[in-house]
XYZ file of C-alpha atoms in Angstrom:
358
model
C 20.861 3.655 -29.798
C 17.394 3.687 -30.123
C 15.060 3.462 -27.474
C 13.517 0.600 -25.381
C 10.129 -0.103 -26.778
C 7.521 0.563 -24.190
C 4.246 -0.996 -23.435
C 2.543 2.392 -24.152
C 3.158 2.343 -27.696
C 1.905 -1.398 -27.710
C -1.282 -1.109 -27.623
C -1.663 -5.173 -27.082
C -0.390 -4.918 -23.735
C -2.306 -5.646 -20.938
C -0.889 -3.968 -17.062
C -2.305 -7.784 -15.064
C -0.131 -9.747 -17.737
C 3.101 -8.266 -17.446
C 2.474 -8.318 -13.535
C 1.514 -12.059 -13.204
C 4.626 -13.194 -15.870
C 7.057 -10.848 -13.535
C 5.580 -12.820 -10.739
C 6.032 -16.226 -11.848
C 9.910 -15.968 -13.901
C 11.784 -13.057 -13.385
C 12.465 -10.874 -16.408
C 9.299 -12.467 -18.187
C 7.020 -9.382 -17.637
C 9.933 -6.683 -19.204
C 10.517 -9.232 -22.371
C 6.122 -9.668 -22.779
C 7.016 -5.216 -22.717
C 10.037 -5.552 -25.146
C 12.642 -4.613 -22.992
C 15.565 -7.089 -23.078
C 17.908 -5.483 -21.477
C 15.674 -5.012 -18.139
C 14.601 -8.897 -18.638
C 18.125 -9.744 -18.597
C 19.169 -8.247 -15.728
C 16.529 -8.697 -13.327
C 16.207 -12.570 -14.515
C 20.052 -12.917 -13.282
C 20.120 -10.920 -10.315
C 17.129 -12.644 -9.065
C 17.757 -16.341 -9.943
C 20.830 -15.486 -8.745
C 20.288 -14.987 -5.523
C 17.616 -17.272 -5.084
C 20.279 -20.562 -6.569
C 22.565 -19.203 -4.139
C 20.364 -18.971 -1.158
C 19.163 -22.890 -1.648
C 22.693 -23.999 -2.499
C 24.065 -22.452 0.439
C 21.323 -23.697 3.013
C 21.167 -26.861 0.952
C 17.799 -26.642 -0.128
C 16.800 -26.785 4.020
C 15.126 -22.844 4.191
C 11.624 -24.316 5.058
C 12.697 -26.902 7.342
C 13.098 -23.919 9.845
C 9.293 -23.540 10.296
C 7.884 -25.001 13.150
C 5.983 -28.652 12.345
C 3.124 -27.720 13.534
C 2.612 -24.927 11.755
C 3.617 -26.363 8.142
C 1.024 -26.302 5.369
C -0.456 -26.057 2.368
C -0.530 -22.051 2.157
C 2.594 -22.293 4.834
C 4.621 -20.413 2.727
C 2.433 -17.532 1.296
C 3.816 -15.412 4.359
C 7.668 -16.097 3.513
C 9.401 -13.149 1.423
C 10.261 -15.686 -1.124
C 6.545 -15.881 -1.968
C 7.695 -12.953 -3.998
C 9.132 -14.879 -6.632
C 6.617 -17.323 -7.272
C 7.979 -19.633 -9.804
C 11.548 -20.513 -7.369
C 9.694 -20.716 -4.348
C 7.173 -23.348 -5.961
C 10.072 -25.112 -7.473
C 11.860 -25.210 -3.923
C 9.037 -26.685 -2.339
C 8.338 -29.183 -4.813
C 12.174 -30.509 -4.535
C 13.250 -30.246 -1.201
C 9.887 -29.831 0.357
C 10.342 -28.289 4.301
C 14.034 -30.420 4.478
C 15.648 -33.294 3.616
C 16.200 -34.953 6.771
C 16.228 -38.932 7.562
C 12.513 -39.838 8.222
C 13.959 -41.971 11.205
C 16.272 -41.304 14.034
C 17.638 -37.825 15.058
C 17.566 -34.687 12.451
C 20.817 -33.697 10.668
C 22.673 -30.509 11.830
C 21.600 -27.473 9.723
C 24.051 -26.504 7.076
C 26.403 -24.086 8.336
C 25.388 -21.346 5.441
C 21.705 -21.830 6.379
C 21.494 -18.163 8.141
C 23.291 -16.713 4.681
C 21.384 -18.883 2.403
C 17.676 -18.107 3.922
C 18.304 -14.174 3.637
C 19.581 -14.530 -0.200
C 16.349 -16.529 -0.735
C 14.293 -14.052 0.637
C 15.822 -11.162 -1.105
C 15.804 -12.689 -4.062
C 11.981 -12.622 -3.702
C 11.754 -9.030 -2.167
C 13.997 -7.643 -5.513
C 11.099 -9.989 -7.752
C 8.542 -8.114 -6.392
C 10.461 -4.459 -7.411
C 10.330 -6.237 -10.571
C 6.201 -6.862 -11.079
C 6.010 -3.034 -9.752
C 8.239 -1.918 -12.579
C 6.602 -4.215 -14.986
C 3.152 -3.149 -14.258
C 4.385 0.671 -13.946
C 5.961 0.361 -17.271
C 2.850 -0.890 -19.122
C 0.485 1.335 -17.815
C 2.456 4.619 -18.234
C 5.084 6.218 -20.314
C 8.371 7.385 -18.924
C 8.835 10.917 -18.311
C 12.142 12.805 -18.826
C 13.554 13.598 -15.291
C 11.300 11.484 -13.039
C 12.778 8.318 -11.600
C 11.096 4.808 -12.324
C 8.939 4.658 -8.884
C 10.383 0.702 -8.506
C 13.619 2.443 -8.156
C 12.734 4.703 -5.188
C 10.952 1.648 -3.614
C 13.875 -0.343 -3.494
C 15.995 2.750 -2.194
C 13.047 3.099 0.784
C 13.586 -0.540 1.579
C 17.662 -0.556 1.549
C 17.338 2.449 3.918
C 13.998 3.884 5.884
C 13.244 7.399 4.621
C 15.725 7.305 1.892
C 12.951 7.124 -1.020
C 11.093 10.235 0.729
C 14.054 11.816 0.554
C 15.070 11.062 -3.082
C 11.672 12.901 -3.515
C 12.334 15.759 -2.088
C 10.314 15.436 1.285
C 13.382 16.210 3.835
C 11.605 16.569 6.910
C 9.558 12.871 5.704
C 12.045 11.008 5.414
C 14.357 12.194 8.313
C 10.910 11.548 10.572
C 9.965 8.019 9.518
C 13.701 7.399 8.722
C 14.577 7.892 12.557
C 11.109 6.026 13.726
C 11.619 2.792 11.716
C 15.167 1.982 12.602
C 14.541 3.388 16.165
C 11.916 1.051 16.807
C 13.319 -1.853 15.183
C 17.041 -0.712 17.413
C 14.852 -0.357 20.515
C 12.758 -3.659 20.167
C 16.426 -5.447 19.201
C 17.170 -4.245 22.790
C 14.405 -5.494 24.750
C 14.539 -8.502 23.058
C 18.179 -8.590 23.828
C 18.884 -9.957 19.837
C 16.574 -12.889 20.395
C 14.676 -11.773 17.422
C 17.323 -11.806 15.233
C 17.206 -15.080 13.894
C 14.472 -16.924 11.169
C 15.386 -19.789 12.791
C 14.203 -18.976 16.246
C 11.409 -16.801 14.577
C 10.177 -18.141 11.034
C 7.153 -15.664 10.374
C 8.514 -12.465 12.669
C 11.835 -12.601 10.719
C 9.845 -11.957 7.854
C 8.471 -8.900 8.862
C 11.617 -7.744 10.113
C 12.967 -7.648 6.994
C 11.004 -5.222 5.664
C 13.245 -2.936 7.472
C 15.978 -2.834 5.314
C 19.807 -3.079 5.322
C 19.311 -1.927 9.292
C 17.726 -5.120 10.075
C 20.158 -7.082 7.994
C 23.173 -5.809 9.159
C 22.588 -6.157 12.996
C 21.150 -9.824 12.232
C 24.987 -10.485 10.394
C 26.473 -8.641 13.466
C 24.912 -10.442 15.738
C 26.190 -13.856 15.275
C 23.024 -15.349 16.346
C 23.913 -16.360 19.169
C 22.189 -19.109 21.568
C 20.247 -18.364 24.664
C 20.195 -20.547 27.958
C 17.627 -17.992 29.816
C 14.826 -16.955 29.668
C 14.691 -13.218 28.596
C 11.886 -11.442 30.218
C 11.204 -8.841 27.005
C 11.976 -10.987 24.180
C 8.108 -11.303 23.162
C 7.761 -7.321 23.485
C 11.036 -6.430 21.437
C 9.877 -9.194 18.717
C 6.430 -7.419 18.509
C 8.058 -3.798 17.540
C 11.136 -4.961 15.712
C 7.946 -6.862 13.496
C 6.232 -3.783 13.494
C 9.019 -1.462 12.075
C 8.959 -3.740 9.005
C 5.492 -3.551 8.395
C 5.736 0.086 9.248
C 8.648 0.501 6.270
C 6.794 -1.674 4.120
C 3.308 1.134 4.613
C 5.929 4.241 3.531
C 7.170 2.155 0.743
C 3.533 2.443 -0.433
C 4.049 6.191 0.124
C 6.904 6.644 -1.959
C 5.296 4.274 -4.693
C 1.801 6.228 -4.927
C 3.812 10.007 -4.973
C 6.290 8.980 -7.886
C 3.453 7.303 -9.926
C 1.702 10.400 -9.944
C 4.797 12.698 -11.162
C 5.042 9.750 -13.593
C 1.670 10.223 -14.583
C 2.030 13.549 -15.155
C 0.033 14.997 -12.073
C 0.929 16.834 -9.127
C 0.847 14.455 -6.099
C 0.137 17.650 -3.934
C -3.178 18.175 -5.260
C -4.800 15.462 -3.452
C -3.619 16.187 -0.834
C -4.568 19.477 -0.604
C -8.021 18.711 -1.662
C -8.630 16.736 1.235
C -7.255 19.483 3.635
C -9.574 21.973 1.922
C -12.595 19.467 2.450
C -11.612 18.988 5.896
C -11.907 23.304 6.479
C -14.920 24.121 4.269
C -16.592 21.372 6.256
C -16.001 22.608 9.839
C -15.835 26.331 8.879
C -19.061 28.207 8.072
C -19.682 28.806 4.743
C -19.572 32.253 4.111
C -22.866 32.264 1.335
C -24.992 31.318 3.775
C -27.763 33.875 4.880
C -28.691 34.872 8.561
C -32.376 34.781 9.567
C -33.651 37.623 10.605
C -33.858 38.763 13.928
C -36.638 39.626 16.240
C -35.765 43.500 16.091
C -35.036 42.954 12.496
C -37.845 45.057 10.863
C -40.203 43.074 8.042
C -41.196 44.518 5.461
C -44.985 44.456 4.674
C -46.143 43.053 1.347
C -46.785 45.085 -1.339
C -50.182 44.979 -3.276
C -50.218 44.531 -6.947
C -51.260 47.689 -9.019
C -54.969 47.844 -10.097
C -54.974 47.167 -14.023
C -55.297 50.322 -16.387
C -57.717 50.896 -18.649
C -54.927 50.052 -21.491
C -53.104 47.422 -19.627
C -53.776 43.913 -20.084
C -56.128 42.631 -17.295
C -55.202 39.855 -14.794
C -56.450 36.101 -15.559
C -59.502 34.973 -13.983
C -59.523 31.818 -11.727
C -62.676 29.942 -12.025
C -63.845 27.724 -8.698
C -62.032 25.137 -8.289
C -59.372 25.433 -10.718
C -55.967 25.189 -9.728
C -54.169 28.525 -9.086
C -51.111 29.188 -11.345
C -50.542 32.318 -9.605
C -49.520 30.465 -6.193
C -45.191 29.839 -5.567
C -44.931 26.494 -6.151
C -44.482 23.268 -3.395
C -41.965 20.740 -2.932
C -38.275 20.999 -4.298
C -38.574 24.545 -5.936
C -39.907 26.119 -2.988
C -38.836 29.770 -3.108
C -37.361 31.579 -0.028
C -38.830 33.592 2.049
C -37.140 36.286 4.258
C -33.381 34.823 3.809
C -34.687 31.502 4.880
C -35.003 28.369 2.651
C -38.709 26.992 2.966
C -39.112 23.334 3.917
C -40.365 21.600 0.870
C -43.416 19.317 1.066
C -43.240 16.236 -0.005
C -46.285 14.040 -1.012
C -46.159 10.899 -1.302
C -48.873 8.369 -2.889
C -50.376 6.184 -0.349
C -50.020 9.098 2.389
C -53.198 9.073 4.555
C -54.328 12.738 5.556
C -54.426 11.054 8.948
C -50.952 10.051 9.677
C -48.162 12.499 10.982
C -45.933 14.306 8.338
C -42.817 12.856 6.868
C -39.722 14.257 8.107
C-alpha cells in the first residue's frame, strides 16, 4: 500500500491551517494533509465521545458552573474548549441547562458525572489531534521515532509514562511518583471533596490533567455528599489542581524532546549547551592573562637602531602634523604588559572641561 501523503511533500500546506481546522472539526486538519485514514479515526473517536458525553448528561454539562460565575468566555477554561466546534455547538443548544425558568431546578441526570468526563475527554484527545496535525505539516516522519502526539497522550493516561517511552528512566519514575503523589496526598486532605466537577467546576478541570489516576479515584469514589465541614478540603483542592497543571508542564517536556528526534536533532544538545554556558561563565577562562606583579621584573624599552648609510632613512614629521608612528586610540588599542589598555572614546560635543566618560 502506498504511503500516506504528507504535508511535507505539499508544498501548499500551511502548519496554522491544519492546526485551526483540527481545532474547529476533528479529522479536518489530517484530510486539509491528505491523510484519510487519520481523519477518520480521530473524527469518530472524538465526536464520539463528545455525543455521548451530552447524551448521557442530557445536554446539562454547563449547568454545573456556578451562576455567578457564567459568561461570555465562561467556558474557555473547560477541557472541552479543546474541541472547539462541539463545545460551541453545545452552548448554542442547550446553553448552561435546560431547566424550567420558574419554580425549583430539575434533578441532574443520573449519567451527568459519566457524561461531563466523556465531554471533556473528547476535547483533551482533539487537542492530541491539532498537535499531530501541526507536527505532521511541519515535519516529515522519521523511521523509528514515534509521532510526539502519541507520547503526549501516553504522558497524560499515566504521569511519567511518555518520559519513559523516551528512554529517560530515572524522569519519568521521578515526576511519575510526584504527580500522582501529590494529586493522592491532596485527595486525602481534602478527604475526596475534590473529586467532583460538580462541587468544583474549574478545579476539576485541572485535575484532569492528571490522567487515568485522577479518573479512576473520581469513578471510585462515588462522589459522595458531605454534611461537614472538612477542615483541609481547600488545601487538598489546591495540590490535587496543581498535579494537573504540573502533568500538563511534562507533557510539554515529552512534546519538545520527540519533536526534536523528529526533526532530526539531538535533544541533548541544548541542553548541554546551556550547562556549558552556565561553567564557562562562573569558571575562569583559562586565555586570560595575569598582570604582572610588583616583583615581576619589566623589561626596559628598546631603542630603535640608528639608520645605515644604505638603509632607508626614517620619515620626517613636520610640526604639527599628525604622527603615524604613534599606537593608535580607541577600539584598537594595543596591549601593553599582558594588560588590555582602556580605549578612549571621543565623542563630538565633549567639552575638555567635563569629567571622562566611563
Amino acid at each position: 500500500m502506498a504511503p500516506e501523503k504528507t504535508a511535507k511533500n505539499d508544498p501548499n500546506a500551511v502548519p496554522a491551517v491544519a492546526l485551526v481546522l483540527a481545532w474547529v472539526l476533528p479529522g479536518a486538519g489530517h484530510l486539509y494533509l491528505g491523510r484519510l485514514a487519520a481523519a477518520l479515526v480521530g473524527f469518530l473517536a472524538v465526536v464520539g465521545l463528545y455525543a455521548a458525553g451530552v447524551f448521557l448528561a442530557d445536554g446539562r454539562t454547563f449547568e454545573l458552573l456556578d451562576a455567578e460565575l457564567r459568561g461570555p468566555v465562561a467556558l474557555a477554561l473547560t477541557p472541552e474548549v479543546g474541541c472547539l466546534g462541539a463545545i460551541l455547538w453545545q452552548f448554542q443548544t442547550y446553553g448552561f441547562g435546560l431547566g424550567p425558568p420558574l419554580g425549583p431546578p430539575e434533578p441532574l441526570p443520573a449519567g451527568i458525572h459519566l457524561g461531563v468526563l466523556l465531554t471533556a475527554l473528547g476535547g483533551l484527545l482533539n487537542l492530541a489531534l491539532c498537535v499531530d496535525a501541526h507536527t505532521a505539516a511541519r515535519l516529515r516522519p522519521r523511521a523509528g521515532v514515534r509521532a510526539p502526539a502519541l507520547l503526549v497522550a501516553a504522558g497524560w493516561l499515566l504521569p511519567g509514562l511518555g518520559h519513559w517511552l523516551q528512554g529517560r528512566r530515572v524522569r519519568a519514575l521521578v515526576v511519575g511518583l510526584l504527580v500522582i503523589g501529590l494529586f493522592a496526598y491532596g485527595t486525602h486532605l481534602a478527604e475526596g471533596s475534590n473529586l467532583s466537577r460538580e462541587r468544583h467546576f474549574y478545579y476539576w478541570a485541572a485535575q484532569v490533567l492528571a490522567g487515568a489516576p485522577a479518573v479512576l479515584l473520581e469513578q471510585l469514589s462515588g462522589h459522595a455528599v458531605f454534611s461537614r465541614a472538612l477542615p483541609s478540603a481547600d488545601v487538598g483542592l489546591l495540590f490535587a489542581a496543581l498535579a494537573g497543571l504540573f502533568n500538563a508542564v511534562l507533557l510539554i517536556d515529552v512534546y519538545g524532546w520527540q519533536e526534536a528526534l523528529q526533526a532530526g536533532r539531538d535533544p541533548r544538545q541544548r541542553d548541554q549547551a546551556h550547562a556549558a554556558a552556565l561553567s564557562a561563565g562562573s569558571a575562569p577562562s583559562s586565555t586570560a592573562t595575569a598582570a604582572p606583579s610588583a616583583a615581576e621584573p619589566v623589561a626596559a624599552p628598546v631603542a630603535a637602531p640608528a639608520a645605515t648609510p644604505g638603509s632607508a632613512a626614517a620619515p620626517s614629521v613636520e610640526p604639527g602634523a599628525p604622527d603615524v608612528s604613534a599606537p593608535p586610540r580607541g577600539p584598537s588599542a594595543p596591549k601593553t604588559a599582558g594588560r588590555d589598555v582602556p580605549p578612549t572614546w571621543n565623542f563630538p560635543g565633549d567639552s575638555p572641561l567635563a569629567p571622562p566618560r566611563p
